Short mmCIF file of C-alpha atoms and ligand atoms in Angstrom, two decimals:
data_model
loop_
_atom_site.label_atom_id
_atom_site.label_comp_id
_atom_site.label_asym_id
_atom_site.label_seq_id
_atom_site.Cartn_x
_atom_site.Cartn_y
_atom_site.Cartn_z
CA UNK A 1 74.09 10.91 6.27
CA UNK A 2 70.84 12.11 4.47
CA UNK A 3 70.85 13.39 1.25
CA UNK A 4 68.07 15.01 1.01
CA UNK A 5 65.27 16.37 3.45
CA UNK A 6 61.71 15.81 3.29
CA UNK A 7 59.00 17.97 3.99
CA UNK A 8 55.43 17.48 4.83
CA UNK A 9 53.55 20.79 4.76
CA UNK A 10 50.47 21.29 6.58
CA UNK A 11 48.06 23.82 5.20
CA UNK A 12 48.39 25.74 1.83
CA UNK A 13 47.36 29.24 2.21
CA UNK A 14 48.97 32.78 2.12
CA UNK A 15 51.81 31.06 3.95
CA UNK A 16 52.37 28.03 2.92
CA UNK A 17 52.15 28.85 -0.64
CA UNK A 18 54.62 31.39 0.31
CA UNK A 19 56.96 28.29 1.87
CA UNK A 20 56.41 26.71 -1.13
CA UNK A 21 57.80 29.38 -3.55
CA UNK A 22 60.97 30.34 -1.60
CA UNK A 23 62.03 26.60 -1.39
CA UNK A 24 61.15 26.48 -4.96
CA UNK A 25 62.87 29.59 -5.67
CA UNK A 26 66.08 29.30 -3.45
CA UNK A 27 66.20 25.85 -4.07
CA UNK A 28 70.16 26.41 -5.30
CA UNK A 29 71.22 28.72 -2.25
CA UNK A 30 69.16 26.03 0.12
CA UNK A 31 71.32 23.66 -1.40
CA UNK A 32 74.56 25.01 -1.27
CA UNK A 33 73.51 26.09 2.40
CA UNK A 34 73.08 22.42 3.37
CA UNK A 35 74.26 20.41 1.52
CA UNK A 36 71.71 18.84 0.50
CA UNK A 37 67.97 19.74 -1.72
CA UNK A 38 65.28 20.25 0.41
CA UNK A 39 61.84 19.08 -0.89
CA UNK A 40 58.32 19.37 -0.66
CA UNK A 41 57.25 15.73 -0.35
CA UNK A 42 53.60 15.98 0.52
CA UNK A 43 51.00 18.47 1.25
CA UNK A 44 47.93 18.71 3.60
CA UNK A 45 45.11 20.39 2.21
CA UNK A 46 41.16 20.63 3.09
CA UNK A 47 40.19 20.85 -0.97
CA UNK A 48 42.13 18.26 -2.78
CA UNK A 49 39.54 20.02 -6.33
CA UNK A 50 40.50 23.57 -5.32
CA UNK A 51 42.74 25.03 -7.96
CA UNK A 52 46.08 26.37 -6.84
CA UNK A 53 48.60 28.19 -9.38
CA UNK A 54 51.78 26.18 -8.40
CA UNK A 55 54.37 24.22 -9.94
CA UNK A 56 54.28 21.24 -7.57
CA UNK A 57 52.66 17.59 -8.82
CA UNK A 58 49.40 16.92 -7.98
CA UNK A 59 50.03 13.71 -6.81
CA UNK A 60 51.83 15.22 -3.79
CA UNK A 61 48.45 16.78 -2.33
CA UNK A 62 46.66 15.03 0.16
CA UNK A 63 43.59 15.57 3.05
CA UNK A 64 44.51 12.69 4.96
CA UNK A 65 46.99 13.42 7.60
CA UNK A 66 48.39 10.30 8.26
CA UNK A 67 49.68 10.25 3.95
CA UNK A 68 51.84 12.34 5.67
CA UNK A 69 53.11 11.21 9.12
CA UNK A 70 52.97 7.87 8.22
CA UNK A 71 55.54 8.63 5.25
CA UNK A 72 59.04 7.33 6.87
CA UNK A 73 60.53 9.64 3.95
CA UNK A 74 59.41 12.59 5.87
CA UNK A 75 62.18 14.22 7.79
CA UNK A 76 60.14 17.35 8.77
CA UNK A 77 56.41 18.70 9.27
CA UNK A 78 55.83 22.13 8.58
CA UNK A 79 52.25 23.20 9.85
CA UNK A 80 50.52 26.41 8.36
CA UNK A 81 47.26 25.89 8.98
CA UNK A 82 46.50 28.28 11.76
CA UNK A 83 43.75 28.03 13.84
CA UNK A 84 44.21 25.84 17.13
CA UNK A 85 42.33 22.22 17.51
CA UNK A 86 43.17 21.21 14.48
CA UNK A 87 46.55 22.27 13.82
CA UNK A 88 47.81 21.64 18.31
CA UNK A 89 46.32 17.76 16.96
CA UNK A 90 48.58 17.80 14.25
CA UNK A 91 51.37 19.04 15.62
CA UNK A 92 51.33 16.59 18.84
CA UNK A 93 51.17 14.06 16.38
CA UNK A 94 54.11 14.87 14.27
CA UNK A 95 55.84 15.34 17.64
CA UNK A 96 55.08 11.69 18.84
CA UNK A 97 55.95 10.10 15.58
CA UNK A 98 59.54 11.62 15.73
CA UNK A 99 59.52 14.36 13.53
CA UNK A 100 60.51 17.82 14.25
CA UNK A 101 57.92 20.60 13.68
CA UNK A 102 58.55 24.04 12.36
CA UNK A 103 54.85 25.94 12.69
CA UNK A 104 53.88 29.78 12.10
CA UNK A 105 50.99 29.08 14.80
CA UNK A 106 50.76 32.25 17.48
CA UNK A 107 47.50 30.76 18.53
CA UNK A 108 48.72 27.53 19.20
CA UNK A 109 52.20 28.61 20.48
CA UNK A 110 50.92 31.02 23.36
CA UNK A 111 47.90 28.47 24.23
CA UNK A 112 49.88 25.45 24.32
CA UNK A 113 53.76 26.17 23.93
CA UNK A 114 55.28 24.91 26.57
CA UNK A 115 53.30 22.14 26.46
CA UNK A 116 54.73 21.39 23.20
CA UNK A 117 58.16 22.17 23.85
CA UNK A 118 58.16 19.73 26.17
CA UNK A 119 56.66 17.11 24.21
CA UNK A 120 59.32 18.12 21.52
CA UNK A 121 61.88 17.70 23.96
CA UNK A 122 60.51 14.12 25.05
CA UNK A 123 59.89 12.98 21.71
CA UNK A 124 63.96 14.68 20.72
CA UNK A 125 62.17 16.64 18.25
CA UNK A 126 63.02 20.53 17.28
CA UNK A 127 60.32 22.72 17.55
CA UNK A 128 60.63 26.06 15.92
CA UNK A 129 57.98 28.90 15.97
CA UNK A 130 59.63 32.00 14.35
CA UNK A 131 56.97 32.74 12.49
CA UNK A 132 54.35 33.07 15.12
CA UNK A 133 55.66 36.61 15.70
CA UNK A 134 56.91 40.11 13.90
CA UNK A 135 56.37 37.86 10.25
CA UNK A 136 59.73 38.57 8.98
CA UNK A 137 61.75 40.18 11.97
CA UNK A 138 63.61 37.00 13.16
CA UNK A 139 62.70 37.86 17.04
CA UNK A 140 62.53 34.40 18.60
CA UNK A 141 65.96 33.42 17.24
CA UNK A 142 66.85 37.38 18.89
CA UNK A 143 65.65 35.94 22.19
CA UNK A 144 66.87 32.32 22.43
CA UNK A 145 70.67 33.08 20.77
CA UNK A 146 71.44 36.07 20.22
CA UNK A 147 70.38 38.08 23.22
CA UNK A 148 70.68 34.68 25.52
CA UNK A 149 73.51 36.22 27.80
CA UNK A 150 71.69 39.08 28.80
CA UNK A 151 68.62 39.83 31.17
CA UNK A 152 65.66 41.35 29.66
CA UNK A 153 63.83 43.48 31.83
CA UNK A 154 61.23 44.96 28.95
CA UNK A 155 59.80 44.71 25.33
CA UNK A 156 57.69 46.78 23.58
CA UNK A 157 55.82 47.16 20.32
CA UNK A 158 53.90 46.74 17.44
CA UNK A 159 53.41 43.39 16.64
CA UNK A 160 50.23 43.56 14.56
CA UNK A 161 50.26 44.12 11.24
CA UNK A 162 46.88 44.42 10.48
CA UNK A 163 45.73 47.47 13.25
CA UNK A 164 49.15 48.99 11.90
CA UNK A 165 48.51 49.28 8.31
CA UNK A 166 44.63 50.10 9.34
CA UNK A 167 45.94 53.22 11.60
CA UNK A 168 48.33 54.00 9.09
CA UNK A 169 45.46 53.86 6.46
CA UNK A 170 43.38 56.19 8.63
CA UNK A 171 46.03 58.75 9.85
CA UNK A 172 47.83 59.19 6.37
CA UNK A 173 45.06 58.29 3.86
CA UNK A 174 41.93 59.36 5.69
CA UNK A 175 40.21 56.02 5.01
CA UNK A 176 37.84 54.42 6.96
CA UNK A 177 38.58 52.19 9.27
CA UNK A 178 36.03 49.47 7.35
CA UNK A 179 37.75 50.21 4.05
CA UNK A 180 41.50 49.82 5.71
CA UNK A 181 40.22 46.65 7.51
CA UNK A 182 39.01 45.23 3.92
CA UNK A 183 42.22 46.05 2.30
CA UNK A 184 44.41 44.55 4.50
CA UNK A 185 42.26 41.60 4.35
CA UNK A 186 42.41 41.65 0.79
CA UNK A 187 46.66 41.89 1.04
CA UNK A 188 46.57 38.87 3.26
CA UNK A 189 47.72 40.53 6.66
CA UNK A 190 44.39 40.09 9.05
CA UNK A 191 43.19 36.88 10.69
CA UNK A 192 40.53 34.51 9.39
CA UNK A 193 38.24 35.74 11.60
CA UNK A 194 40.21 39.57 11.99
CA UNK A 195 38.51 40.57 15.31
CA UNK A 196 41.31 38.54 16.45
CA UNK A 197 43.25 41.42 15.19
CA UNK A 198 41.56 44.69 16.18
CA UNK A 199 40.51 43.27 19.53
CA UNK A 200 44.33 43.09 20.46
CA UNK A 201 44.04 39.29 21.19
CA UNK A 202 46.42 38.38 18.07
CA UNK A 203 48.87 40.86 19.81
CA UNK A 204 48.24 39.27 22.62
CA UNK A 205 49.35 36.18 21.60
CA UNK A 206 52.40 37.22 20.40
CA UNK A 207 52.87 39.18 23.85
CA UNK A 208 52.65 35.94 25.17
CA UNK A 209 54.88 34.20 23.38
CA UNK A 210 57.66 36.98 23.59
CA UNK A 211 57.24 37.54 27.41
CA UNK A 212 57.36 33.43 27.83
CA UNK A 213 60.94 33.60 26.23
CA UNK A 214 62.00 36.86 27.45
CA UNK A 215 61.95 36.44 31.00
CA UNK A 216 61.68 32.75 30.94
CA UNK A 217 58.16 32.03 32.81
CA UNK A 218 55.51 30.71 31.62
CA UNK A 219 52.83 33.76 31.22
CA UNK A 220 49.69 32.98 29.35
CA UNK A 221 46.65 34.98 28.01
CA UNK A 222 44.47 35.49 31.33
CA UNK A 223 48.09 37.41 32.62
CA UNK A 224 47.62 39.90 29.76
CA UNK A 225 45.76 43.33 29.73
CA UNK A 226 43.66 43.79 26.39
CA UNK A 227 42.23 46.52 24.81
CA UNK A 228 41.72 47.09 21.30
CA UNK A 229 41.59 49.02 18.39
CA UNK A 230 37.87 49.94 19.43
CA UNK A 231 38.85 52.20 21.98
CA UNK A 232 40.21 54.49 19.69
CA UNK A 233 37.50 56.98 19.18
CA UNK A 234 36.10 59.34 16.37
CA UNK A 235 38.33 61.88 16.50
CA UNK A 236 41.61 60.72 18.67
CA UNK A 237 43.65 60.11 15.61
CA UNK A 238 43.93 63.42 14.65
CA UNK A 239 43.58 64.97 18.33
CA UNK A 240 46.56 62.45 19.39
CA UNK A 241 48.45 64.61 16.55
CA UNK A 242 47.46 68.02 17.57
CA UNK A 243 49.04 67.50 21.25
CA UNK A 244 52.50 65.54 19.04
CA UNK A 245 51.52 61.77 19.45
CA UNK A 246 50.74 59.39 16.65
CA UNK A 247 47.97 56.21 18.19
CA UNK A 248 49.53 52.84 17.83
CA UNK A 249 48.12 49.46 18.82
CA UNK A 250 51.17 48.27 21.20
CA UNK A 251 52.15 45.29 23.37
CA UNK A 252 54.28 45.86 26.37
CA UNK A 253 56.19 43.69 28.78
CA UNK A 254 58.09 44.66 31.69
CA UNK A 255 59.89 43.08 34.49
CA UNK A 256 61.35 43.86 37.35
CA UNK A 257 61.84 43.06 41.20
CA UNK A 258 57.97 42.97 42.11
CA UNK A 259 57.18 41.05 39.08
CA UNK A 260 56.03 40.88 35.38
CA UNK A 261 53.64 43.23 33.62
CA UNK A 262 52.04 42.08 30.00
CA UNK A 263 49.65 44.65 28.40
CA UNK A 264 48.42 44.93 24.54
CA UNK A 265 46.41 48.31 24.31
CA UNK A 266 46.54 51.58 21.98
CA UNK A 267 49.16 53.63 23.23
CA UNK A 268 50.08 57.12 22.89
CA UNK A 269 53.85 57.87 21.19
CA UNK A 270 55.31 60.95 20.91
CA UNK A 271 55.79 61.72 17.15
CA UNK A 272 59.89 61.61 17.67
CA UNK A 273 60.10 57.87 18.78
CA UNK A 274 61.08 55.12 16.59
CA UNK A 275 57.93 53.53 16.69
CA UNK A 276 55.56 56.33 15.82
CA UNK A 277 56.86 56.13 12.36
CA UNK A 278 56.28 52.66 11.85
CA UNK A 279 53.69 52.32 9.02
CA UNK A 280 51.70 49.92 7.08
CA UNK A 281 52.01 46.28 8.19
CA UNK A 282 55.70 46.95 9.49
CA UNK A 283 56.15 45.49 13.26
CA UNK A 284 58.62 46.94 15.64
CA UNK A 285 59.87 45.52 19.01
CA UNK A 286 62.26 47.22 20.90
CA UNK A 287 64.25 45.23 23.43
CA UNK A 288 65.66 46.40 26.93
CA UNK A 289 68.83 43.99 27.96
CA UNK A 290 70.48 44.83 31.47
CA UNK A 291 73.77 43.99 29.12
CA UNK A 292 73.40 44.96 26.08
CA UNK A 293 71.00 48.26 26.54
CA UNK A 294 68.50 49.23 23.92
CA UNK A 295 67.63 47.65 20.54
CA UNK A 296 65.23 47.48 18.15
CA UNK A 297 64.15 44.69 15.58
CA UNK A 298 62.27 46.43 12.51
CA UNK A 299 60.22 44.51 9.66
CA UNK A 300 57.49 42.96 7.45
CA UNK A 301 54.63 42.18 10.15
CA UNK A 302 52.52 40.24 8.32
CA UNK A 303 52.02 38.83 4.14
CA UNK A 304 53.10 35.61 2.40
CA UNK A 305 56.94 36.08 1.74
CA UNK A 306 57.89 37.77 4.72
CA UNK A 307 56.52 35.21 6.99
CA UNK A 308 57.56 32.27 4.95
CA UNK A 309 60.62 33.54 5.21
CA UNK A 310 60.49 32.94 8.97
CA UNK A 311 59.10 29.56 8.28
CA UNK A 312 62.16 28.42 5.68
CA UNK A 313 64.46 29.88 8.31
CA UNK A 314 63.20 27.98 10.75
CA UNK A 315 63.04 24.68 8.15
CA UNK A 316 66.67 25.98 7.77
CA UNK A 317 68.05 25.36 11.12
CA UNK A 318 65.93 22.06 11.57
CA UNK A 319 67.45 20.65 8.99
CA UNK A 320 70.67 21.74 10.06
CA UNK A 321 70.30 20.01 13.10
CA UNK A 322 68.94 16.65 11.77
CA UNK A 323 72.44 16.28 9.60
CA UNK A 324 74.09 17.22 12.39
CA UNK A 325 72.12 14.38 14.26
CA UNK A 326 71.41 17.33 17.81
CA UNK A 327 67.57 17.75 17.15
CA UNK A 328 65.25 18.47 19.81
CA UNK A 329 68.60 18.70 21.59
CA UNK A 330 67.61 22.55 23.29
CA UNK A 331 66.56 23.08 27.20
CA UNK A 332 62.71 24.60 27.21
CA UNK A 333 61.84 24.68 30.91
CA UNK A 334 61.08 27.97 32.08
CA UNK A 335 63.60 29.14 35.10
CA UNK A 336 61.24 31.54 36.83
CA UNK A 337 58.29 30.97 38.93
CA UNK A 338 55.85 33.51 37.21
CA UNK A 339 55.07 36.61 39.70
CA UNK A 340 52.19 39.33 37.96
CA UNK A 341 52.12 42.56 39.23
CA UNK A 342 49.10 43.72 40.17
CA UNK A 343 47.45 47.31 39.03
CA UNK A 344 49.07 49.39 41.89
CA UNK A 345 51.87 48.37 40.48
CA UNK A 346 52.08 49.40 37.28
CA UNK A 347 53.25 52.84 36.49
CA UNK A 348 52.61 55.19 33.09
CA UNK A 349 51.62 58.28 32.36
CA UNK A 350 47.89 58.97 30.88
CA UNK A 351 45.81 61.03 28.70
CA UNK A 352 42.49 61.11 29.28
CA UNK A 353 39.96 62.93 26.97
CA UNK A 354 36.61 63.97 28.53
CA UNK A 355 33.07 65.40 27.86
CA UNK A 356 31.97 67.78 30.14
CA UNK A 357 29.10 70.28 30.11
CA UNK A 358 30.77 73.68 29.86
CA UNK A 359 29.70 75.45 33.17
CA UNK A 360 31.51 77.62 35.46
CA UNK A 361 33.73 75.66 37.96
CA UNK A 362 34.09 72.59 36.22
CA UNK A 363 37.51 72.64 35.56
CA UNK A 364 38.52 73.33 39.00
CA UNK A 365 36.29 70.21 39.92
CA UNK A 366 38.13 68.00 37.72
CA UNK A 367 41.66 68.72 38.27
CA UNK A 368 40.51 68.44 42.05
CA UNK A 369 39.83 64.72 41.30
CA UNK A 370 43.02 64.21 40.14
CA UNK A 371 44.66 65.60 43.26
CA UNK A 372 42.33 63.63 45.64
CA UNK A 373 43.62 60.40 43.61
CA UNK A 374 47.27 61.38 43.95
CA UNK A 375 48.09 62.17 40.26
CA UNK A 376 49.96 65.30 39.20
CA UNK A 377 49.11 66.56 36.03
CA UNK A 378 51.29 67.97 33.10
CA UNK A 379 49.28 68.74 30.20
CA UNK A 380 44.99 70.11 31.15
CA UNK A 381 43.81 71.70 27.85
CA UNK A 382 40.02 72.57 27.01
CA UNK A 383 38.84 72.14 23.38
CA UNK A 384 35.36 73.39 22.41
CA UNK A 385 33.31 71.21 21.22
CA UNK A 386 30.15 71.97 18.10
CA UNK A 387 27.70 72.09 20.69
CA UNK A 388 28.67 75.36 22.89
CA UNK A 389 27.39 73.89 26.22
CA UNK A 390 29.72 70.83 25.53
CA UNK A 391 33.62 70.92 26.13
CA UNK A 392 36.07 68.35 25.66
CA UNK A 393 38.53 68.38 28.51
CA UNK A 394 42.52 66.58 27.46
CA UNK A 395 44.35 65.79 30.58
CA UNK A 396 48.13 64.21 29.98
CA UNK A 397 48.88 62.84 33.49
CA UNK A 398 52.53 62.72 35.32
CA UNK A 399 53.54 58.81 36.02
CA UNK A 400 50.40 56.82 38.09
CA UNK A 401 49.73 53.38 38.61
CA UNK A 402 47.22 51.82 36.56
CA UNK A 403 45.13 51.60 39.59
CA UNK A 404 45.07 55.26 40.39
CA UNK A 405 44.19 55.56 36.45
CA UNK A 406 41.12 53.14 36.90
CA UNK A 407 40.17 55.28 40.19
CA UNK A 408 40.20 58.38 38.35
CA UNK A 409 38.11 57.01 35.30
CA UNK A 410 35.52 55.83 37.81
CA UNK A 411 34.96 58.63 39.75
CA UNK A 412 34.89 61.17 36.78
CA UNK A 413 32.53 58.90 35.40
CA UNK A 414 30.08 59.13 38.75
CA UNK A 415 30.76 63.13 38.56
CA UNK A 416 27.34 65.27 37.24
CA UNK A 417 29.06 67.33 35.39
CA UNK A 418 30.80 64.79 33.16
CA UNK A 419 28.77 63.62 30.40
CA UNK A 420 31.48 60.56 29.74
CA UNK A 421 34.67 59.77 29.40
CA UNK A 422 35.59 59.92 25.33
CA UNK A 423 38.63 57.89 25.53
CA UNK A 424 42.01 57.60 27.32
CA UNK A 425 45.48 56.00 26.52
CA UNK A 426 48.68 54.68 28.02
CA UNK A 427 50.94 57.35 26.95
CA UNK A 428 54.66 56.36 26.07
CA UNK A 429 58.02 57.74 27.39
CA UNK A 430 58.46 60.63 29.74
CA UNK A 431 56.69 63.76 29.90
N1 LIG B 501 47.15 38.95 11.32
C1 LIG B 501 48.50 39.00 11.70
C2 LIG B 501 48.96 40.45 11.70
C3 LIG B 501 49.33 38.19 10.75
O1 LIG B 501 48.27 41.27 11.08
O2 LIG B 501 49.97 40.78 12.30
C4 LIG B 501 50.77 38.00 11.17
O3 LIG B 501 50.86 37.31 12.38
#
């Protein structure tokens, strides 16, 4: 029996700093939680001369990977480096020299995860990733144990924290985007590089990752519609309000008898659902079981403590396993043959805002398109633009399939009369 538990963090930024201060600072609860003390034994940096305000000796800091692997003391690798070469290397190496790997790596995790698992499972290793989505909201754990009886058949919402507390920023504190984007940079929520973030493909990711466990296939990024925050236009913040719908950057997965659908994209919500009024870097995923019906998961997105807390969870139930002696004891094969639904399969309803010249007849020209493609309408509104031959022209569409949608958005923009097509958006719920 061990008495104690070694650690050998990878990577000491916003999050493993944060890793560093909760098992500092629940070292007693850890304890009494275990059994045992958990401790920091070595850590990986890049800058072994870069200055860091934390009470752990400076002998324990290391570039050299192998300081740490090679340790036999080491019970446990805890990688927080982000990125993906660099940190997939170091975590197939952990794997092969027998020790279990908790990592916060959403890049890594939807690229490679199964891959990993796998290799975990070979090598009897855990692998835990709870931090690679929703921060704090403990959403994997959700999906492997405690919703593991029932059949998902759909998940959606926000899972970035960054285009959250940007929106947010915009809608409530009429800041620019560029100002919201530094902040949150400044807080610690966006990306080293943060188009990851606005471009959806962070989202993605995590998309990934949840749609992997949820249906239990192996979906990767090429099966996942994108579009980002940039499609959000001058303007549709505060127009999205006017017709009762607050913009939110949203991930989406569905299944059901034809298949799986994975989309990240801004989406229209009416102002009374649960997820309009998530704000700031919150995340929010709500979760459709066959079973047990609706739910929702609610929490920190994104920032040092909150996700370390996912991390030491995760540390948490490693450990937990290794003095129990059943690590890397869990079944990671995927049980479904992966089936993606193609766009004439895929139903929502729309809104569509376009610029039109502001002639007789053009309405009737318009809403004529629609018909020819199929799609009802519900809402058609014309707003007047500052230029007097210009109009802006909202149409909220009844349910169509993505492909009608794309049909629609084609033809208007082929049509003389329109002078483009300003923006449009998945719109959420019924009408
Ligand atoms: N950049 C990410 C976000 C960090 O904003 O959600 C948490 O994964």
């Amino acid at each position: 029996m061990k008495n104690e538990i070694n650690i050998g963090l990878l990577g000491f930024g916003v999050v493993g700093g944060g890793v560093a201060k909760i098992l500092q600072d629940h070292q007693e609860d850890l304890c009494h939680k275990l059994g045992v003390p958990v401790k920091i034994k070595r850590v990986l940096v890049k800058d072994l001369t870069k200055k860091r305000d934390v009470a752990l000796a400076p002998e324990i800091f290391t570039s050299e990977l192998d300081d740490v692997l090679e340790d036999p003391s080491i019970d446990l690798i805890v990688e927080v480096i982000g990125g993906t070469r660099e940190a997939k290397d170091a975590i197939e190496r952990s794997l092969r020299a027998g020790k279990g790997v908790v990592t916060a790596n959403k890049d890594v995790m939807a690229e490679s995860g199964l891959e990993l698992l796998k290799l975990a499972d070979e090598n009897k290793c855990d692998l835990f990733f709870e931090a690679s989505v929703g921060g704090g909201i403990p959403l994997i754990r959700t999906l492997e144990d405690g919703l593991a009886s029932d059949r998902i058949s759909a998940l959606t919402g926000i899972v970035n924290g960054t285009t959250n507390f940007i929106l947010t920023k915009m809608k409530h504190e009429n800041k620019s985007y560029e100002d919201a984007l530094a902040e949150a940079t400044e807080l610690g929520f966006a990306e080293a590089d943060p188009s990851a973030d606005v471009d959806g493909i962070d989202a993605a990711r995590k998309m990934v990752i949840l749609a992997s466990l949820a249906f239990s296939t192996d979906v990767n990024l090429d099966d996942v519609y994108v579009r980002g925050m940039k499609e959000i236009k001058d303007g549709d913040l505060e127009l999205a309000e006017r017709f009762g719908y607050t913009v939110k950057l949203a991930g989406s997965a569905k299944k059901d008898e034809e298949g799986i659908e994975v989309a990240v994209e801004p989406v229209l919500f009416p102002n009374s659902h649960p997820l309009a009024s998530v704000n700031n870097e919150f995340n929010a995923v709500y979760v459709y079981g066959d079973a047990v019906g609706e739910t929702m998961f609610y929490g920190p997105g994104a920032g040092s403590l909150p996700t370390a807390t996912s991390v030491t969870g995760d540390i948490v139930a490693a450990c937990r396993n290794l003095m129990l002696g059943v690590n890397g004891s869990r079944l990671h094969a995927p049980q479904h043959k992966k089936k993606v639904k193609d766009d004439s399969q895929k139903f929502a309803r729309y809104f569509h805002r376009i610029l039109v010249k502001d002639e007789v007849g053009v309405l009737t020209k318009l809403t004529a398109i629609y018909s020819a493609h199929g799609a009802s309408l519900a809402t058609v509104v014309q707003q007047p633009e500052e230029n007097v031959a210009e109009a802006d022209l909202i149409f909220i569409t009844h349910q169509i399939s993505r492909q009608q949608h794309l049909d629609i958005m084609n033809e208007l923009k082929e049509t003389p009369e329109v002078i483009g097509v300003q923006s449009h958006y998945r719109v959420e719920g019924e009408a």
